[in-house]
Amino acid sequence: DAGVIQSPRHEVTEMGQEVTLRCKPISGHDYLFWYRQTMMRGLELLIYFNNNVPIDDSGMPEDRFSAKMPNASFSTLKIQPSEPRDSAVYFCASSRAAIADTQYFGPGTRLTVL
Amino acid sequence: KNQVEQSPQSLIILEGKNCTLQCNYTVSPFSNLRWYKQDTGRGPVSLTIMTFSENTKSNGRYTATLDADTKQSSLHITASQLSDSASYICVVSWNSGGYQKVTFGIGTKLQVIP
């Protein structure tokens, strides 16, 4: 299995631009998670899906952030407009059964907003 | 407030020595506790998971303990190796309003030197 795939691995953009991060979960996993990691705050859960349906988006910082999962093998996290404080590493993870189950993380997307 | 605190923030040890990392949490009602290892530039990887009724779990040279009464967990690394250099993250799952949630500690950064 290829594991969780994320793209791009690195993204540098200017403030105000739209950013789209992509994720392909492990086949057969029913849960997909988006996280943000910074030095100051560590890992923060932004949103998670069960069978393509958003279950808990209480971690999404504000309306500039949106996430979609149009099918079982693809999800996007979009930031529009981006701001310098959005600079972080964004991880996608998937699990078979539940949020408390073992989560398998992708390699992350390092986002820098200038 | 549901929190997870880890100590120390960072640690340097000599190769071959043992070390213990601490995790205290205020999460309630508790579901399970997991330790993740995160190598630099990569996503976290699960090491151990413990439920309320378990007080110790081993994975090779890694042994996690849990005291659900005092809400404390520790991760003990035996005979450290250079490859143990990483961040170790404590994650606690809990239930809220019919949903499971997770709270991450900020991690302990371990450096093993020759």
Coordinates of C-alpha atoms in Angstrom, one line a residue:
Chain A
D1 CA 0.0 0.0 0.0
A2 CA 1.3 3.5 -0.9
G3 CA 0.1 5.0 2.3
V4 CA -1.6 8.4 2.6
I5 CA -0.6 10.6 -0.3
Q6 CA -0.5 14.4 0.0
S7 CA 0.3 17.0 -2.6
P8 CA 2.0 19.3 -2.9
R9 CA 4.8 18.6 -0.4
H10 CA 5.8 22.3 -0.3
E11 CA 3.8 25.4 -1.2
V12 CA 4.9 29.0 -1.1
T13 CA 2.3 31.6 -1.9
E14 CA 1.6 35.3 -1.3
M15 CA -0.9 36.6 1.1
G16 CA -4.4 36.8 -0.4
Q17 CA -3.9 33.9 -2.8
E18 CA -6.0 30.8 -2.7
V19 CA -4.3 27.6 -1.6
T20 CA -5.5 24.0 -2.2
L21 CA -4.0 21.0 -0.5
R22 CA -4.8 17.5 -1.7
C23 CA -5.0 14.1 0.0
K24 CA -5.5 10.5 -1.0
P25 CA -6.3 8.3 1.9
I26 CA -5.4 4.6 2.3
S27 CA -7.9 2.5 0.3
G28 CA -10.5 1.0 2.6
H29 CA -10.2 3.6 5.4
D30 CA -13.5 5.2 6.2
Y31 CA -12.1 8.1 8.2
L32 CA -10.1 11.0 6.9
F33 CA -8.5 13.8 9.0
W34 CA -6.9 17.1 8.3
Y35 CA -4.4 18.5 10.8
R36 CA -2.3 21.6 11.1
Q37 CA 1.0 21.5 13.0
T38 CA 3.0 24.5 14.2
M39 CA 5.9 24.8 16.7
M40 CA 3.8 26.8 19.1
R41 CA 0.6 24.8 19.1
G42 CA 1.6 21.4 18.0
L43 CA -0.9 19.2 16.1
E44 CA -4.4 20.5 15.8
L45 CA -7.3 18.6 14.3
L46 CA -9.1 20.8 11.8
I47 CA -11.8 18.6 10.4
Y48 CA -12.6 14.9 9.9
F49 CA -14.8 12.9 7.6
N50 CA -16.5 9.6 7.9
N51 CA -17.5 7.9 4.6
N52 CA -17.0 11.2 2.8
V53 CA -19.3 13.1 5.2
P54 CA -17.8 15.9 7.4
I55 CA -18.4 14.9 11.1
D56 CA -16.6 17.5 13.1
D57 CA -15.3 20.8 11.7
S58 CA -15.0 22.6 15.1
G59 CA -11.3 22.9 14.6
M60 CA -11.5 24.8 11.4
P61 CA -10.0 28.2 12.4
E62 CA -12.3 30.4 10.4
D63 CA -14.4 30.8 7.2
R64 CA -11.3 31.1 5.1
F65 CA -10.8 27.4 5.5
S66 CA -12.9 24.8 3.8
A67 CA -12.6 21.1 3.2
K68 CA -14.3 18.7 0.8
M69 CA -14.3 15.0 0.2
P70 CA -16.1 14.3 -3.1
N71 CA -15.3 10.6 -3.0
A72 CA -13.6 7.9 -0.9
S73 CA -10.2 8.4 -2.5
F74 CA -9.8 12.2 -2.5
S75 CA -10.1 15.2 -0.2
T76 CA -9.1 18.9 -0.4
L77 CA -8.4 21.6 2.1
K78 CA -8.7 25.1 0.7
I79 CA -7.6 28.4 2.2
Q80 CA -9.0 31.5 0.6
P81 CA -7.6 34.1 1.1
S82 CA -4.4 32.9 2.7
E83 CA -2.6 34.8 5.4
P84 CA 0.9 34.6 6.8
R85 CA -0.4 33.1 10.1
D86 CA -1.6 30.1 8.0
S87 CA 2.0 29.1 7.5
A88 CA 2.3 25.6 9.0
V89 CA 2.6 21.9 8.1
Y90 CA -0.7 20.4 7.1
F91 CA -1.2 16.7 7.6
C92 CA -3.8 14.4 6.2
A93 CA -4.4 11.1 8.0
S94 CA -6.8 8.2 7.6
S95 CA -8.1 5.4 9.7
R96 CA -10.2 2.3 9.3
A97 CA -12.8 2.5 12.1
A98 CA -12.9 5.7 14.2
I99 CA -11.1 8.8 15.3
A100 CA -9.6 6.8 18.2
D101 CA -8.4 4.1 15.9
T102 CA -4.8 4.0 14.7
Q103 CA -4.4 6.9 12.3
Y104 CA -1.9 6.8 9.4
F105 CA -0.5 10.1 8.5
G106 CA 0.7 11.4 5.2
P107 CA 4.1 13.2 4.7
G108 CA 2.5 16.6 5.1
T109 CA 2.4 19.8 3.1
R110 CA 4.6 22.6 4.3
L111 CA 2.8 25.9 3.5
T112 CA 4.5 29.2 3.6
V113 CA 2.4 32.3 3.1
L114 CA 4.5 35.4 2.4
Chain B
K1 CA -10.8 22.3 29.7
N2 CA -9.5 19.2 28.1
Q3 CA -5.7 19.4 28.0
V4 CA -2.7 17.2 27.4
E5 CA 0.7 18.3 28.8
Q6 CA 4.0 16.7 28.1
S7 CA 7.3 17.0 29.8
P8 CA 10.1 17.6 29.3
Q9 CA 9.8 19.8 26.2
S10 CA 13.2 18.5 25.0
L11 CA 15.7 15.9 26.1
I12 CA 19.2 15.0 25.1
I13 CA 20.6 11.5 26.1
L14 CA 23.6 9.4 25.2
E15 CA 23.1 6.4 22.9
G16 CA 22.4 3.3 25.0
K17 CA 20.8 5.1 27.9
N18 CA 17.2 4.8 29.0
C19 CA 14.8 7.7 29.2
T20 CA 11.2 8.4 30.3
L21 CA 8.8 10.9 28.8
Q22 CA 5.7 12.1 30.7
C23 CA 2.2 12.9 29.7
N24 CA -0.5 14.4 32.0
Y25 CA -4.0 15.0 30.9
T26 CA -7.2 16.5 32.2
V27 CA -9.4 14.9 29.5
S28 CA -12.7 13.4 30.5
P29 CA -14.5 11.1 29.9
F30 CA -11.3 9.2 28.8
S31 CA -11.4 6.8 25.9
N32 CA -7.8 5.9 25.1
L33 CA -4.3 7.2 25.1
R34 CA -1.8 6.8 22.3
W35 CA 1.9 7.7 21.9
Y36 CA 3.1 8.7 18.4
K37 CA 6.7 9.0 17.2
Q38 CA 7.3 11.8 14.6
D39 CA 10.6 11.9 12.8
T40 CA 11.7 15.3 11.4
G41 CA 9.9 16.1 8.2
R42 CA 7.5 13.2 8.4
G43 CA 4.1 12.4 9.7
P44 CA 3.5 10.8 13.2
V45 CA 3.5 7.1 13.5
S46 CA 1.6 5.2 16.2
L47 CA 3.7 3.4 18.9
T48 CA 1.2 2.2 21.5
I49 CA -2.4 2.6 22.4
M50 CA -4.0 2.0 25.9
T51 CA -7.5 2.0 27.0
F52 CA -8.8 2.7 30.5
S53 CA -8.3 -0.9 31.8
E54 CA -4.7 -1.2 30.5
N55 CA -1.8 0.1 32.6
T56 CA 1.1 -1.0 30.4
K57 CA 1.8 -1.7 26.8
S58 CA 5.1 -2.5 25.1
N59 CA 6.3 -2.1 21.5
G60 CA 9.9 -3.4 21.3
R61 CA 12.1 -1.0 23.3
Y62 CA 9.2 1.3 23.9
T63 CA 7.0 0.7 27.0
A64 CA 4.0 2.9 27.8
T65 CA 2.3 3.1 31.2
L66 CA -1.0 4.5 32.1
D67 CA -2.4 5.5 35.5
A68 CA -6.1 6.5 34.8
D69 CA -6.6 7.5 38.4
T70 CA -4.0 10.2 38.4
K71 CA -4.4 10.8 34.6
Q72 CA -0.7 10.3 33.9
S73 CA 1.1 8.3 31.3
S74 CA 4.8 7.7 30.6
L75 CA 6.8 6.4 27.7
H76 CA 10.0 4.6 28.6
I77 CA 12.6 4.0 26.0
T78 CA 15.2 1.3 26.8
A79 CA 18.7 1.2 25.4
S80 CA 18.2 4.2 23.2
Q81 CA 19.5 4.3 19.6
L82 CA 20.3 7.2 17.3
S83 CA 17.1 6.4 15.3
D84 CA 15.0 7.2 18.4
S85 CA 15.8 10.9 17.8
A86 CA 12.3 12.3 17.1
S87 CA 9.4 14.0 18.7
Y88 CA 7.1 11.9 20.8
I89 CA 3.5 13.0 21.0
C90 CA 0.9 11.9 23.5
V91 CA -2.7 11.9 22.2
V92 CA -5.8 11.4 24.4
S93 CA -9.2 10.5 23.0
W94 CA -12.4 11.4 24.8
N95 CA -16.1 11.6 24.2
S96 CA -18.2 14.7 23.8
G97 CA -21.8 14.9 22.8
G98 CA -21.8 11.5 21.2
Y99 CA -18.7 12.2 19.3
Q100 CA -15.1 11.1 19.9
K101 CA -12.5 13.8 20.0
V102 CA -8.8 13.9 20.3
T103 CA -6.4 16.2 22.0
F104 CA -2.7 16.2 21.2
G105 CA 0.2 17.1 23.5
I106 CA 2.8 19.5 22.0
G107 CA 5.4 16.7 22.1
T108 CA 8.8 16.0 23.6
K109 CA 11.7 16.4 21.3
L110 CA 14.3 13.7 22.0
Q111 CA 17.8 13.8 20.7
V112 CA 20.1 10.7 21.1
I113 CA 23.7 11.5 20.7
P114 CA 26.6 9.1 20.1

